[in-house]
CSV table of C-alpha atoms in Angstrom, one decimal:
chain,number,residue,atom,x,y,z
Z,95,UNK,CA,59.2,-3.2,-14.3
Z,96,UNK,CA,61.1,-1.3,-16.9
Z,97,UNK,CA,62.9,-2.5,-20.0
Z,98,UNK,CA,66.5,-1.8,-20.1
Z,99,UNK,CA,67.4,1.2,-22.2
Z,100,UNK,CA,64.0,2.8,-22.0
Z,101,UNK,CA,64.5,4.7,-18.8
Z,102,UNK,CA,62.4,4.6,-15.7
Z,103,UNK,CA,58.9,4.9,-17.2
Z,104,UNK,CA,56.5,2.4,-15.7
Z,105,UNK,CA,54.8,-0.2,-17.8
Z,106,UNK,CA,51.3,-1.7,-17.4
Z,107,UNK,CA,50.3,-4.7,-19.4
Z,108,UNK,CA,53.2,-3.9,-21.8
Z,109,UNK,CA,52.0,-0.3,-22.5
Z,110,UNK,CA,54.2,2.6,-21.6
Z,111,UNK,CA,52.5,4.9,-19.2
Z,112,UNK,CA,52.8,8.7,-19.4
Z,113,UNK,CA,54.6,10.2,-16.4
Z,114,UNK,CA,52.1,11.3,-13.8
Z,115,UNK,CA,49.5,8.8,-14.9
Z,116,UNK,CA,50.6,6.4,-12.2
Z,117,UNK,CA,50.2,9.2,-9.7
Z,118,UNK,CA,46.7,9.9,-11.0
Z,119,UNK,CA,45.7,6.2,-10.9
Z,120,UNK,CA,46.9,5.9,-7.3
Z,121,UNK,CA,45.0,9.0,-6.3
Z,122,UNK,CA,41.8,7.7,-8.0
Z,123,UNK,CA,42.1,4.3,-6.3
Z,124,UNK,CA,42.7,6.0,-3.0
Z,125,UNK,CA,39.5,8.1,-3.5
Z,126,UNK,CA,37.6,5.0,-4.4
Z,127,UNK,CA,38.4,3.4,-1.1
Z,128,UNK,CA,37.8,6.5,0.9
Z,129,UNK,CA,34.4,7.2,-0.7
Z,130,UNK,CA,33.4,3.5,-0.3
Z,131,UNK,CA,33.9,3.9,3.4
Z,132,UNK,CA,31.9,7.1,3.6
Z,133,UNK,CA,29.0,5.7,1.6
Z,134,UNK,CA,28.1,3.1,4.3
Z,135,UNK,CA,24.7,4.3,5.4
Z,136,UNK,CA,22.6,7.4,5.1
Z,137,UNK,CA,22.9,9.6,8.2
Z,138,UNK,CA,20.1,8.7,10.5
Z,139,UNK,CA,17.4,11.3,10.7
Z,140,UNK,CA,17.5,11.7,14.4
Z,141,UNK,CA,20.7,11.8,16.3
Z,142,UNK,CA,19.5,9.2,18.6
Z,143,UNK,CA,20.6,5.8,17.3
Z,144,UNK,CA,18.6,4.0,20.0
Z,145,UNK,CA,15.4,5.7,18.9
Z,146,UNK,CA,16.2,4.9,15.2
Z,147,UNK,CA,16.7,1.3,16.1
Z,148,UNK,CA,13.3,1.1,17.8
Z,149,UNK,CA,11.7,2.9,14.8
Z,150,UNK,CA,13.2,0.3,12.4
Z,151,UNK,CA,12.2,-2.5,14.7
Z,152,UNK,CA,8.6,-1.5,14.5
Z,153,UNK,CA,8.8,-0.6,10.8
Z,154,UNK,CA,10.1,-4.0,10.0
Z,155,UNK,CA,6.9,-5.6,11.2
Z,156,UNK,CA,4.7,-3.2,9.1
Z,157,UNK,CA,4.0,-3.3,5.4
Z,158,UNK,CA,4.5,-0.5,3.0
Z,159,UNK,CA,1.1,0.0,1.4
Z,160,UNK,CA,2.6,1.5,-1.8
Z,161,UNK,CA,5.2,-1.2,-2.5
Z,162,UNK,CA,3.1,-3.9,-0.9
Z,163,UNK,CA,5.6,-6.7,-0.6
Z,164,UNK,CA,8.2,-4.5,1.2
Z,165,UNK,CA,8.3,-3.7,4.8
Z,166,UNK,CA,7.9,-0.1,6.0
Z,167,UNK,CA,11.5,-0.2,7.1
Z,168,UNK,CA,12.9,-1.1,3.6
Z,169,UNK,CA,10.6,1.0,1.4
Z,170,UNK,CA,11.6,4.3,-0.2
Z,171,UNK,CA,8.0,5.3,-1.0
Z,172,UNK,CA,6.9,8.7,0.2
Z,173,UNK,CA,4.2,7.2,2.4
Z,174,UNK,CA,6.8,4.9,4.0
Z,175,UNK,CA,9.0,7.9,4.9
Z,176,UNK,CA,6.0,9.7,6.3
Z,177,UNK,CA,4.9,6.7,8.4
Z,178,UNK,CA,8.4,6.2,9.7
Z,179,UNK,CA,8.4,9.8,10.7
Z,180,UNK,CA,5.1,9.2,12.5
Z,181,UNK,CA,6.6,6.2,14.3
Z,182,UNK,CA,9.6,8.3,15.4
Z,183,UNK,CA,7.6,11.2,16.6
Z,184,UNK,CA,5.2,8.9,18.6
Z,185,UNK,CA,8.1,7.0,20.2
Z,186,UNK,CA,9.8,10.2,21.1
Z,187,UNK,CA,6.6,11.4,22.7
Z,188,UNK,CA,6.6,8.4,24.9
Z,189,UNK,CA,4.3,5.9,23.3
Z,190,UNK,CA,5.2,2.3,23.3
Z,191,UNK,CA,5.5,0.0,20.3
Z,192,UNK,CA,2.1,-1.6,20.9
Z,193,UNK,CA,0.4,1.9,20.8
Z,194,UNK,CA,2.2,2.9,17.6
Z,195,UNK,CA,1.1,-0.3,15.9
Z,196,UNK,CA,-2.4,0.2,17.1
Z,197,UNK,CA,-2.3,3.7,15.6
Z,198,UNK,CA,-1.3,2.3,12.2
Z,199,UNK,CA,-3.9,-0.5,12.3
Z,200,UNK,CA,-6.7,1.9,13.2
Z,201,UNK,CA,-6.0,3.9,10.1
Z,202,UNK,CA,-4.9,1.3,7.6
Z,203,UNK,CA,-6.3,-2.0,8.8
Z,204,UNK,CA,-4.8,-5.3,9.4
Z,205,UNK,CA,-3.1,-5.3,6.0
Z,206,UNK,CA,-0.4,-2.9,7.3
Z,207,UNK,CA,0.8,-5.7,9.6
Z,208,UNK,CA,3.5,-7.5,7.7
Z,209,UNK,CA,2.5,-10.8,9.4
Z,210,UNK,CA,-1.3,-11.4,9.1
Z,211,UNK,CA,-2.7,-11.7,12.6
Z,212,UNK,CA,-4.0,-15.1,13.6
Z,213,UNK,CA,-7.7,-14.6,13.8
Z,214,UNK,CA,-10.8,-16.3,12.4
Z,215,UNK,CA,-10.6,-14.5,9.1
Z,216,UNK,CA,-7.1,-15.7,8.5
Z,217,UNK,CA,-7.2,-19.2,10.0
Z,218,UNK,CA,-7.5,-20.6,6.5
Z,219,UNK,CA,-4.5,-18.6,5.4
Z,220,UNK,CA,-2.3,-19.9,8.2
Z,221,UNK,CA,-3.6,-23.4,8.5
Z,222,UNK,CA,-4.6,-24.1,4.9
Z,223,UNK,CA,-1.2,-25.2,3.6
Z,224,UNK,CA,-0.6,-27.6,6.4
Z,225,UNK,CA,-4.2,-28.9,6.1
Z,226,UNK,CA,-3.6,-29.5,2.4
Z,227,UNK,CA,-0.4,-31.3,3.2
Z,228,UNK,CA,-2.2,-33.6,5.6
Z,229,UNK,CA,-4.9,-34.3,3.0
Z,230,UNK,CA,-2.3,-35.0,0.4
Z,231,UNK,CA,-0.4,-37.4,2.7
Z,232,UNK,CA,-3.6,-39.2,3.6
Z,233,UNK,CA,-4.5,-39.6,-0.1
Z,234,UNK,CA,-1.0,-40.9,-0.8
Z,235,UNK,CA,-1.2,-43.4,2.0
Z,236,UNK,CA,-4.6,-44.6,0.8
Z,237,UNK,CA,-3.4,-45.1,-2.7
Z,238,UNK,CA,-0.3,-46.9,-1.5
Z,239,UNK,CA,-2.4,-49.1,0.7
Z,240,UNK,CA,-4.8,-49.9,-2.2
Z,241,UNK,CA,-1.9,-50.8,-4.4
Z,242,UNK,CA,-0.4,-53.1,-1.8
Z,243,UNK,CA,-3.8,-54.8,-1.3
Z,244,UNK,CA,-4.2,-55.3,-5.0
Z,245,UNK,CA,-0.7,-56.7,-5.2
Z,246,UNK,CA,-1.5,-59.2,-2.3
Z,247,UNK,CA,-4.6,-60.2,-4.1
Z,248,UNK,CA,-6.8,-58.9,-1.2
Z,249,UNK,CA,-8.6,-56.3,-3.2
Z,250,UNK,CA,-10.2,-56.6,-6.5
Z,251,UNK,CA,-8.7,-54.9,-9.5
Z,252,UNK,CA,-11.9,-52.9,-9.9
Z,253,UNK,CA,-11.2,-51.1,-6.6
Z,254,UNK,CA,-7.8,-49.7,-7.8
Z,255,UNK,CA,-8.0,-46.0,-8.5
Z,256,UNK,CA,-7.1,-45.0,-12.0
Z,257,UNK,CA,-3.4,-44.5,-12.4
Y,295,UNK,CA,-12.7,-45.0,-15.6
Y,296,UNK,CA,-14.3,-45.3,-12.2
Y,297,UNK,CA,-16.2,-42.4,-10.6
Y,298,UNK,CA,-13.5,-42.1,-8.0
Y,299,UNK,CA,-11.1,-41.0,-10.8
Y,300,UNK,CA,-13.2,-38.0,-11.3
Y,301,UNK,CA,-12.4,-36.6,-7.8
Y,302,UNK,CA,-9.1,-35.0,-8.9
Y,303,UNK,CA,-10.9,-33.4,-11.8
Y,304,UNK,CA,-13.6,-32.1,-9.4
Y,305,UNK,CA,-11.0,-30.7,-7.1
Y,306,UNK,CA,-9.3,-29.0,-10.0
Y,307,UNK,CA,-12.6,-27.5,-11.0
Y,308,UNK,CA,-12.9,-26.1,-7.5
Y,309,UNK,CA,-9.4,-24.6,-7.7
Y,310,UNK,CA,-10.2,-23.1,-11.1
Y,311,UNK,CA,-13.3,-21.6,-9.5
Y,312,UNK,CA,-11.2,-19.9,-6.8
Y,313,UNK,CA,-8.8,-18.7,-9.5
Y,314,UNK,CA,-11.6,-17.2,-11.6
Y,315,UNK,CA,-13.0,-15.4,-8.6
Y,316,UNK,CA,-9.5,-14.2,-7.6
Y,317,UNK,CA,-8.9,-12.7,-11.0
Y,318,UNK,CA,-11.8,-10.3,-10.4
Y,319,UNK,CA,-10.2,-9.0,-7.2
Y,320,UNK,CA,-7.7,-6.1,-7.0
Y,321,UNK,CA,-4.9,-7.3,-4.7
Y,322,UNK,CA,-3.6,-3.7,-4.3
Y,323,UNK,CA,-6.9,-2.5,-2.9
Y,324,UNK,CA,-6.7,-2.1,0.9
Y,325,UNK,CA,-10.1,-2.0,2.6
Y,326,UNK,CA,-10.5,0.9,4.9
Y,327,UNK,CA,-11.0,0.2,8.6
Y,328,UNK,CA,-12.6,3.7,8.9
Y,329,UNK,CA,-15.9,2.8,7.2
Y,330,UNK,CA,-18.8,3.7,9.6
Y,331,UNK,CA,-16.4,5.3,12.0
Y,332,UNK,CA,-16.3,9.1,12.7
Y,333,UNK,CA,-14.3,11.0,10.1
Y,334,UNK,CA,-11.2,12.3,11.8
Y,335,UNK,CA,-11.5,16.0,12.6
Y,336,UNK,CA,-8.9,18.3,11.2
Y,337,UNK,CA,-8.1,22.0,10.9
Y,338,UNK,CA,-6.1,23.1,7.8
Y,339,UNK,CA,-5.6,26.2,5.7
Y,340,UNK,CA,-7.3,26.0,2.3
Y,341,UNK,CA,-6.2,26.8,-1.2
Y,342,UNK,CA,-8.6,29.8,-1.5
Y,343,UNK,CA,-7.9,31.1,1.9
Y,344,UNK,CA,-4.3,30.4,2.7
Y,345,UNK,CA,-4.1,32.7,5.7
Y,346,UNK,CA,-7.1,31.3,7.6
Y,347,UNK,CA,-7.8,27.8,9.0
Y,348,UNK,CA,-10.8,25.8,8.0
Y,349,UNK,CA,-12.2,23.0,10.1
Y,350,UNK,CA,-13.7,19.8,8.9
Y,351,UNK,CA,-16.3,20.1,11.7
Y,352,UNK,CA,-17.9,23.0,9.8
Y,353,UNK,CA,-19.4,20.3,7.5
Y,354,UNK,CA,-21.2,18.6,10.5
Y,355,UNK,CA,-24.8,18.0,9.6
Y,356,UNK,CA,-24.2,17.8,5.9
Y,357,UNK,CA,-23.4,14.9,3.7
Y,358,UNK,CA,-20.2,15.8,1.8
Y,359,UNK,CA,-17.5,14.3,-0.4
Y,360,UNK,CA,-13.8,14.6,0.3
Y,361,UNK,CA,-11.5,14.0,-2.7
Y,362,UNK,CA,-7.8,13.5,-2.1
Y,363,UNK,CA,-5.8,15.0,-5.1
Y,364,UNK,CA,-2.5,16.6,-6.0
Y,365,UNK,CA,-1.1,18.4,-9.0
Y,366,UNK,CA,1.6,15.7,-9.3
Y,367,UNK,CA,-0.9,12.9,-9.5
Y,368,UNK,CA,-1.4,11.6,-13.0
Y,369,UNK,CA,-4.4,9.5,-12.2
Y,370,UNK,CA,-6.2,12.5,-10.8
Y,371,UNK,CA,-6.4,13.9,-14.4
Y,372,UNK,CA,-8.5,10.8,-15.3
Y,373,UNK,CA,-11.2,11.6,-12.8
Y,374,UNK,CA,-11.1,15.4,-13.2
Y,375,UNK,CA,-13.8,15.6,-15.8
Y,376,UNK,CA,-16.0,13.3,-13.7
Y,377,UNK,CA,-15.6,15.6,-10.8
Y,378,UNK,CA,-16.3,18.7,-12.8
Y,379,UNK,CA,-19.5,17.1,-14.1
Y,380,UNK,CA,-20.4,16.0,-10.6
Y,381,UNK,CA,-20.1,19.5,-9.0
Y,382,UNK,CA,-22.0,21.0,-11.9
Y,383,UNK,CA,-24.9,18.6,-11.7
Y,384,UNK,CA,-25.1,17.8,-8.0
Y,385,UNK,CA,-25.6,19.9,-5.0
Y,386,UNK,CA,-23.6,17.6,-2.7
Y,387,UNK,CA,-20.6,19.6,-1.4
Y,388,UNK,CA,-17.3,18.4,-2.9
Y,389,UNK,CA,-14.1,19.4,-1.1
Y,390,UNK,CA,-10.6,18.6,-2.1
Y,391,UNK,CA,-7.8,17.5,0.2
Y,392,UNK,CA,-4.7,18.8,-1.6
Y,393,UNK,CA,-2.2,16.2,-0.5
Y,394,UNK,CA,1.6,16.9,-0.2
Y,395,UNK,CA,1.5,19.5,-2.9
Y,396,UNK,CA,2.9,23.0,-3.5
Y,397,UNK,CA,0.3,25.6,-3.3
Y,398,UNK,CA,1.4,27.4,-6.5
Y,399,UNK,CA,1.4,24.1,-8.4
Y,400,UNK,CA,-2.0,23.2,-7.1
Y,401,UNK,CA,-3.6,26.5,-7.9
Y,402,UNK,CA,-2.1,26.4,-11.4
Y,403,UNK,CA,-3.4,22.9,-11.9
Y,404,UNK,CA,-6.9,24.1,-11.0
Y,405,UNK,CA,-6.6,27.2,-13.2
Y,406,UNK,CA,-5.6,25.1,-16.2
Y,407,UNK,CA,-8.2,22.4,-15.8
Y,408,UNK,CA,-11.0,23.9,-13.8
Y,409,UNK,CA,-11.8,23.7,-10.1
Y,410,UNK,CA,-14.6,21.3,-9.2
Y,411,UNK,CA,-14.2,21.8,-5.5
Y,412,UNK,CA,-15.9,24.3,-3.1
Y,413,UNK,CA,-12.4,24.6,-1.8
Y,414,UNK,CA,-9.5,22.4,-1.1
Y,415,UNK,CA,-7.9,21.8,2.3
Y,416,UNK,CA,-4.1,22.2,2.1
Y,417,UNK,CA,-2.5,19.1,3.6
Y,418,UNK,CA,1.1,19.9,2.9
Y,419,UNK,CA,2.7,17.2,5.1
Y,420,UNK,CA,0.1,14.6,4.5
Y,421,UNK,CA,-0.7,14.1,8.2
Y,422,UNK,CA,-4.5,14.5,7.7
Y,423,UNK,CA,-4.0,11.9,4.9
Y,424,UNK,CA,-2.5,9.5,7.4
Y,425,UNK,CA,-5.4,10.0,9.7
Y,426,UNK,CA,-7.7,9.1,6.8
Y,427,UNK,CA,-5.7,6.1,5.9
Y,428,UNK,CA,-4.7,7.6,2.5
Y,429,UNK,CA,-2.1,5.4,0.8
Y,430,UNK,CA,-2.4,6.6,-2.7
Y,431,UNK,CA,-3.8,9.4,-4.8
Y,432,UNK,CA,-6.6,10.0,-5.8
Y,433,UNK,CA,-8.9,8.7,-3.1
Y,434,UNK,CA,-12.5,9.7,-2.4
Y,435,UNK,CA,-14.5,9.6,0.9
Y,436,UNK,CA,-18.2,10.0,1.4
Y,437,UNK,CA,-19.0,11.4,4.8
Y,438,UNK,CA,-22.5,11.5,6.1
Y,439,UNK,CA,-24.6,14.0,8.0
Y,440,UNK,CA,-23.4,12.5,11.3
Y,441,UNK,CA,-19.8,12.9,10.3
Y,442,UNK,CA,-19.1,9.2,9.7
Y,443,UNK,CA,-17.1,7.9,6.8
Y,444,UNK,CA,-19.6,5.7,4.9
Y,445,UNK,CA,-17.6,4.9,1.7
Y,446,UNK,CA,-14.0,5.1,0.5
Y,447,UNK,CA,-12.8,4.6,-3.0
Y,448,UNK,CA,-9.1,4.3,-3.9
Y,449,UNK,CA,-8.2,5.3,-7.5
Y,450,UNK,CA,-9.8,7.6,-10.0
Y,451,UNK,CA,-13.6,7.9,-9.9
Y,452,UNK,CA,-15.4,6.8,-13.1
Y,453,UNK,CA,-18.8,8.0,-14.2
Y,454,UNK,CA,-20.0,4.4,-13.9
Y,455,UNK,CA,-18.9,4.2,-10.2
Y,456,UNK,CA,-20.5,7.5,-9.5
Y,457,UNK,CA,-23.8,6.7,-11.0
Y,458,UNK,CA,-24.0,3.0,-10.2
Y,459,UNK,CA,-22.6,3.0,-6.7
Y,460,UNK,CA,-22.0,6.3,-5.0
Y,461,UNK,CA,-25.1,8.3,-6.0
Y,462,UNK,CA,-27.5,5.5,-5.1
Y,463,UNK,CA,-25.7,5.1,-1.8
Y,464,UNK,CA,-26.0,8.8,-1.1
Y,465,UNK,CA,-29.7,8.8,-2.0
Y,466,UNK,CA,-30.1,5.9,0.5
Y,467,UNK,CA,-28.7,8.2,3.2
Y,468,UNK,CA,-31.5,10.6,2.6
Y,469,UNK,CA,-30.1,13.8,1.2
């Protein structure tokens, strides 16, 4: 919007803009939108999106051993890139997902599986929290029962656990 | 206070015990599934002989040590003196696996600091490293006379580790 008498120069927040600046701003904003569209994803390393999808699927269930709380799919570590290349090459050579995972576990051990396998050495890991919850609930119910008995005068005060 | 009231304290003590033990562990350490398994065979060029190919099988029948290193690896500098002393004092063959490095950089690194290795295998892509379950640099493998990996250490070697753990173990293998 222009003030009367000052010609057709555009105003922005009350400041008078130099001619051509608007054009520059429009061009920059245009570039921003265009580049945002182009910066979606890195170009996949193989031109086969289906293969890439399978690689990522396997990589998401494996752990990056360098950044150990990241999956192999998400990590940018050099080893992660190398192992993803291995997965890609093996899938392209006709191996199936199970064989690829076996390859990794044979070299790096169970730790490379992002989900620990359910086996005797990890039973405590898997079941432990639930077990502790059950114990806690039992203790709680015992305490509550004791309190109620004391309240009803059925148990002596000495029996009451320290509160 | 009844004796039953001491139970939570006892349980807490148990938990503290676990914590104390846990603090001595290194969570980043990944145990190798290759212990006591045959060391993967490989054929690679070496730093000293870039044109030829050297095979790991040429070491069959000997106990030897494979040390994974690179010129870009900062921690490798920590163990370098230990390795130099080792190769000067011991007759056990020490070979390097130059991991994902540039030959010129690797040779310069050895020129500047000294070369403790009989030779270094040149694993430019890191594929042999993958076969050995290498996930960081430096790592050290002890391979026995039957070609089995008997010990792996991740991280720089210390003189203490060498003298207290590795050398006694090697003596146990009958060198």
